[in-house]
XYZ file of C-alpha atoms in Angstrom:
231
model
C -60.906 -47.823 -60.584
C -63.681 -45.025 -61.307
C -65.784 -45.520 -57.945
C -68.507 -43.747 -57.001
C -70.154 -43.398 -53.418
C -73.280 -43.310 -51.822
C -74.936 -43.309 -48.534
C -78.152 -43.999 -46.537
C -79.472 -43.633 -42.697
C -79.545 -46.691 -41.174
C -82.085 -47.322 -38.233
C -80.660 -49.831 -36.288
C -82.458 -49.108 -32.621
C -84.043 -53.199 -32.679
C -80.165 -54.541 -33.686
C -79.218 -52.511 -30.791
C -81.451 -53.673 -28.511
C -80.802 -57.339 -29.897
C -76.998 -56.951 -29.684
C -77.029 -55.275 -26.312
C -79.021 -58.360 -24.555
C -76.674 -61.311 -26.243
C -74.692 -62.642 -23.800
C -71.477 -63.242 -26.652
C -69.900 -59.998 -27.985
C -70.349 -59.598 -31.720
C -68.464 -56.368 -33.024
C -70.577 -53.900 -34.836
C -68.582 -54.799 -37.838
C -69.353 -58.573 -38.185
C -72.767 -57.263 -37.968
C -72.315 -54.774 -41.018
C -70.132 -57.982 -42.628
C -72.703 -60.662 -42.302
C -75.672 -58.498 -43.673
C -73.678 -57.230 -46.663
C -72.740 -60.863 -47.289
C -76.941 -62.231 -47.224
C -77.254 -59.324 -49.229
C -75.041 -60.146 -51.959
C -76.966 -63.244 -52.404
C -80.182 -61.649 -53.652
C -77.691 -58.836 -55.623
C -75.266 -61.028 -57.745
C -73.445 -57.983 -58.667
C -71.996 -57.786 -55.451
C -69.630 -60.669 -56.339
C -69.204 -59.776 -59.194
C -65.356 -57.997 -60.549
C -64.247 -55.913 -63.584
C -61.380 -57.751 -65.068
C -59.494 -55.643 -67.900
C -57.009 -58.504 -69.314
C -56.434 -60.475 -71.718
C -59.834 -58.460 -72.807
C -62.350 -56.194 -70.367
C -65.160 -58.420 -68.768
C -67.272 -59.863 -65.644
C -66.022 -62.654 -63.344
C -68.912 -63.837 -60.810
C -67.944 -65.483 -58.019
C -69.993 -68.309 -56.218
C -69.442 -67.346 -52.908
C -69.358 -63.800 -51.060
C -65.289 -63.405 -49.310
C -65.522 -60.547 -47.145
C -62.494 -58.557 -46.291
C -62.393 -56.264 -43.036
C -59.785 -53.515 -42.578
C -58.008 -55.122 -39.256
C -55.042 -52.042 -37.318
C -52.494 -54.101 -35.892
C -48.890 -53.182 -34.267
C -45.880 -54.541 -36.410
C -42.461 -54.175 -36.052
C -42.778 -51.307 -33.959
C -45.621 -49.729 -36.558
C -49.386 -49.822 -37.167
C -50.139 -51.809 -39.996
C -53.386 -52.275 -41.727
C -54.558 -56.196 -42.927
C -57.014 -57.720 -45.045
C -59.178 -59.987 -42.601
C -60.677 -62.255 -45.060
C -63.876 -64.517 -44.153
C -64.848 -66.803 -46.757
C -68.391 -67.952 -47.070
C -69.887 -64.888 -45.112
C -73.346 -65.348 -46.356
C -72.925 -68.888 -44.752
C -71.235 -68.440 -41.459
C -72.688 -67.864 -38.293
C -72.026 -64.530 -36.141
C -70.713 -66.171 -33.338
C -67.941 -68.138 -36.166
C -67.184 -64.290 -38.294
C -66.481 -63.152 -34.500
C -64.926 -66.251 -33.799
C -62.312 -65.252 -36.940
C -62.347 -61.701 -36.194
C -61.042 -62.466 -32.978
C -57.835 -64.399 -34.410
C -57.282 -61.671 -36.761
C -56.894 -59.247 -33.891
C -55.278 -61.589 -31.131
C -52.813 -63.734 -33.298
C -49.505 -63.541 -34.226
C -49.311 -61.462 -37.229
C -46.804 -63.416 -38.611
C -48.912 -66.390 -38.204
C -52.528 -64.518 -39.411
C -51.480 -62.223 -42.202
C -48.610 -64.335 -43.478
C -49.141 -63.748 -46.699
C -49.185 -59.779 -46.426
C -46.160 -59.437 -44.309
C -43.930 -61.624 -46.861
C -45.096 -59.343 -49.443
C -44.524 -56.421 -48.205
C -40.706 -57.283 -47.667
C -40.235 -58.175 -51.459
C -38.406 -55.456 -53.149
C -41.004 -52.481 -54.803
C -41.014 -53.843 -58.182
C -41.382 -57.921 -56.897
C -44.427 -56.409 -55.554
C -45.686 -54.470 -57.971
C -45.471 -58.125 -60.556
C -47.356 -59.610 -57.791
C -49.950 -57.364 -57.687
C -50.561 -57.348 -61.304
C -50.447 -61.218 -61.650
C -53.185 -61.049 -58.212
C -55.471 -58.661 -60.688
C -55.190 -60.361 -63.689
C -53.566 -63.925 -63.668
C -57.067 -65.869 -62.197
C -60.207 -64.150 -61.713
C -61.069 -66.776 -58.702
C -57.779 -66.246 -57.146
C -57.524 -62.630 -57.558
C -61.335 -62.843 -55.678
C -59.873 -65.587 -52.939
C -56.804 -63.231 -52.075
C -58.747 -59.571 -52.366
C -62.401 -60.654 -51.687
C -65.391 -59.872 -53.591
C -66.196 -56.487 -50.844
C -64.118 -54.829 -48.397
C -65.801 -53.412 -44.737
C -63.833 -50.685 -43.268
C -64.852 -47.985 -40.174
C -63.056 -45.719 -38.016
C -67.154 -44.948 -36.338
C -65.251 -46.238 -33.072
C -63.316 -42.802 -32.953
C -66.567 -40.974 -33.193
C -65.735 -40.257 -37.134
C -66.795 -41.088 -40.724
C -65.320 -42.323 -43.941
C -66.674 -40.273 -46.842
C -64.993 -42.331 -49.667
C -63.410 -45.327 -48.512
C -61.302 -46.879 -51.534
C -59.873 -50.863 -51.637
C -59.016 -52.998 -54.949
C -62.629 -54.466 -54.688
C -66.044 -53.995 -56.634
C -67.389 -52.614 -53.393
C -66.257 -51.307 -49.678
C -68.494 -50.878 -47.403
C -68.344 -48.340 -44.207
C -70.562 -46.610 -41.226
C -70.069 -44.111 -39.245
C -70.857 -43.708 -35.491
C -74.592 -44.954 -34.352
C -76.163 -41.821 -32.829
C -78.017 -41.314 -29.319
C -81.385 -41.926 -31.821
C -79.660 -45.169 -33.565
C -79.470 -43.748 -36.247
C -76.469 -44.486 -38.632
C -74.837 -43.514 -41.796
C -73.769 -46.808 -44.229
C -71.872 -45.684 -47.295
C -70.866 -47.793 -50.447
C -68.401 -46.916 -52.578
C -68.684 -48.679 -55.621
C -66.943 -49.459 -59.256
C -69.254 -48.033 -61.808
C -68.149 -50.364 -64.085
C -70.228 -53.170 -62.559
C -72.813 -51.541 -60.783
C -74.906 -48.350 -61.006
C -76.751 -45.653 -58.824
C -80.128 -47.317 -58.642
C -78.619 -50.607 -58.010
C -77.053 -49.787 -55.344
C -79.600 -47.913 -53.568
C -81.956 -51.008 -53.629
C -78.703 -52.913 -52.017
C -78.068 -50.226 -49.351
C -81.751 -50.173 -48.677
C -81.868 -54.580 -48.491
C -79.277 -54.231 -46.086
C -80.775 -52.344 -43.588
C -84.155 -54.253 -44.308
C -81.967 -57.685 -43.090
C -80.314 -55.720 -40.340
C -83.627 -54.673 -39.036
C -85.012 -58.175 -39.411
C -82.973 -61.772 -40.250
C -80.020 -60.151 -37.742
C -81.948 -59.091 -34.973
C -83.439 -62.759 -34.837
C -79.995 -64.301 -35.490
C -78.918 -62.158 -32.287
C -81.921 -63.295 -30.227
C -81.357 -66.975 -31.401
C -77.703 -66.410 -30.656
C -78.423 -65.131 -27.276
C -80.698 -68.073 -26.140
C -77.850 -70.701 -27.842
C -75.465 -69.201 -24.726
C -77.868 -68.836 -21.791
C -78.589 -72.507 -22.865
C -74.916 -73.234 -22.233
C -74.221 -71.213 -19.680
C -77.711 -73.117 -17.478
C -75.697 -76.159 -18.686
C -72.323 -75.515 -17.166
């Protein structure tokens, strides 16, 4: 896939703020998820997938399916997952964290059923199955891969320069600085998408983190102090 990357310096000092006075914990990355996912809506092209067979074309999807990176123990190993949430333009924080949560917590066997099994067929089972996942169904291929991958290490104090997955896009972000200041990269196929393009959508992303999220956050906040004067 011939991807290309780019970054931009996020300001995120109101999200901050926001996110530090909510009384529910909502992970940095279901923040980045969600307003990648209402961006997608106003950028179509973010949903959007290079299919190469029978014959080379675009498949738009309806919905944005964001897949997170998820480190979990296995059998005695670190394994990484695809954490899908469907509908992420539509769901709530408090539900993506809600999901995020299971993905973490849950049996693995139970949450990533799907990716375990497969990665106990023999090499060249897999390798079929991979190749029917590309280009059997375009909706399919979306349901099981996503139409954008979110991955970060910025927990370990570190950045991704390039960060590669079998989608259009992945997004990352490094570590938020003492200033709150933060560096978002997308790394993109330039089959579907180009330069300028994608500078508008890393620039409409911050725009919704600095506005629609922070307000989602403060609504979020007064939904549980409402509950917890209730209890």
């Amino acid at each position: 896939m011939p991807t290309v990357s780019q970054t931009k310096t996020f300001n995120l000092r109101e999200l901050r703020l926001a996110r530090e006075a909510c009384p529910r914990r909502v992970s940095w990355a279901i923040a980045f998820l969600r307003a990648y996912a209402l961006t997608s809506v106003e950028f179509p092209s973010l949903r959007r997938t290079y299919i190469s067979w029978p014959w080379p074309h675009l498949y738009e999807h309806p919905e944005a399916i964001g897949n997170l990176v998820v480190s979990r123990e296995a059998n005695g190993e670190s394994w990484l997952f695809f954490a899908p949430i469907a509908s992420a333009e539509s769901f709530s924080l408090d539900r993506q964290q809600g999901l995020l949560e299971r993905y973490q917590s849950g049996p693995v066997e139970e949450v990533f059923k799907n990716q375990v099994r497969l990665a106990h067929y023999p090499f060249f089972v897999r390798r079929l199955m991979w190749w029917l996942r590309f280009h059997f169904s375009s909706s399919k291929r979306i349901k099981r891969l996503g139409t954008f991958a979110l991955t970060t290490v910025a927990r370990h104090g570190v950045s991704i320069l390039d960060p590669r997955a079998p989608v259009t896009s992945t997004l990352t972000y490094g570590p938020i600085s003492d200033t709150d200041q933060c560096d978002v990269t997308i790394s993109y196929d330039h089959r579907v998408m180009d330069g300028k393009e994608v500078a508008e959508i890393l620039c409409a992303t911050e725009c919704i983190m600095q506005t629609r999220l922070v307000q989602e956050f403060h609504d979020l906040a007064a939904y549980h102090r409402s509950l917890n004067k209730a209890a």
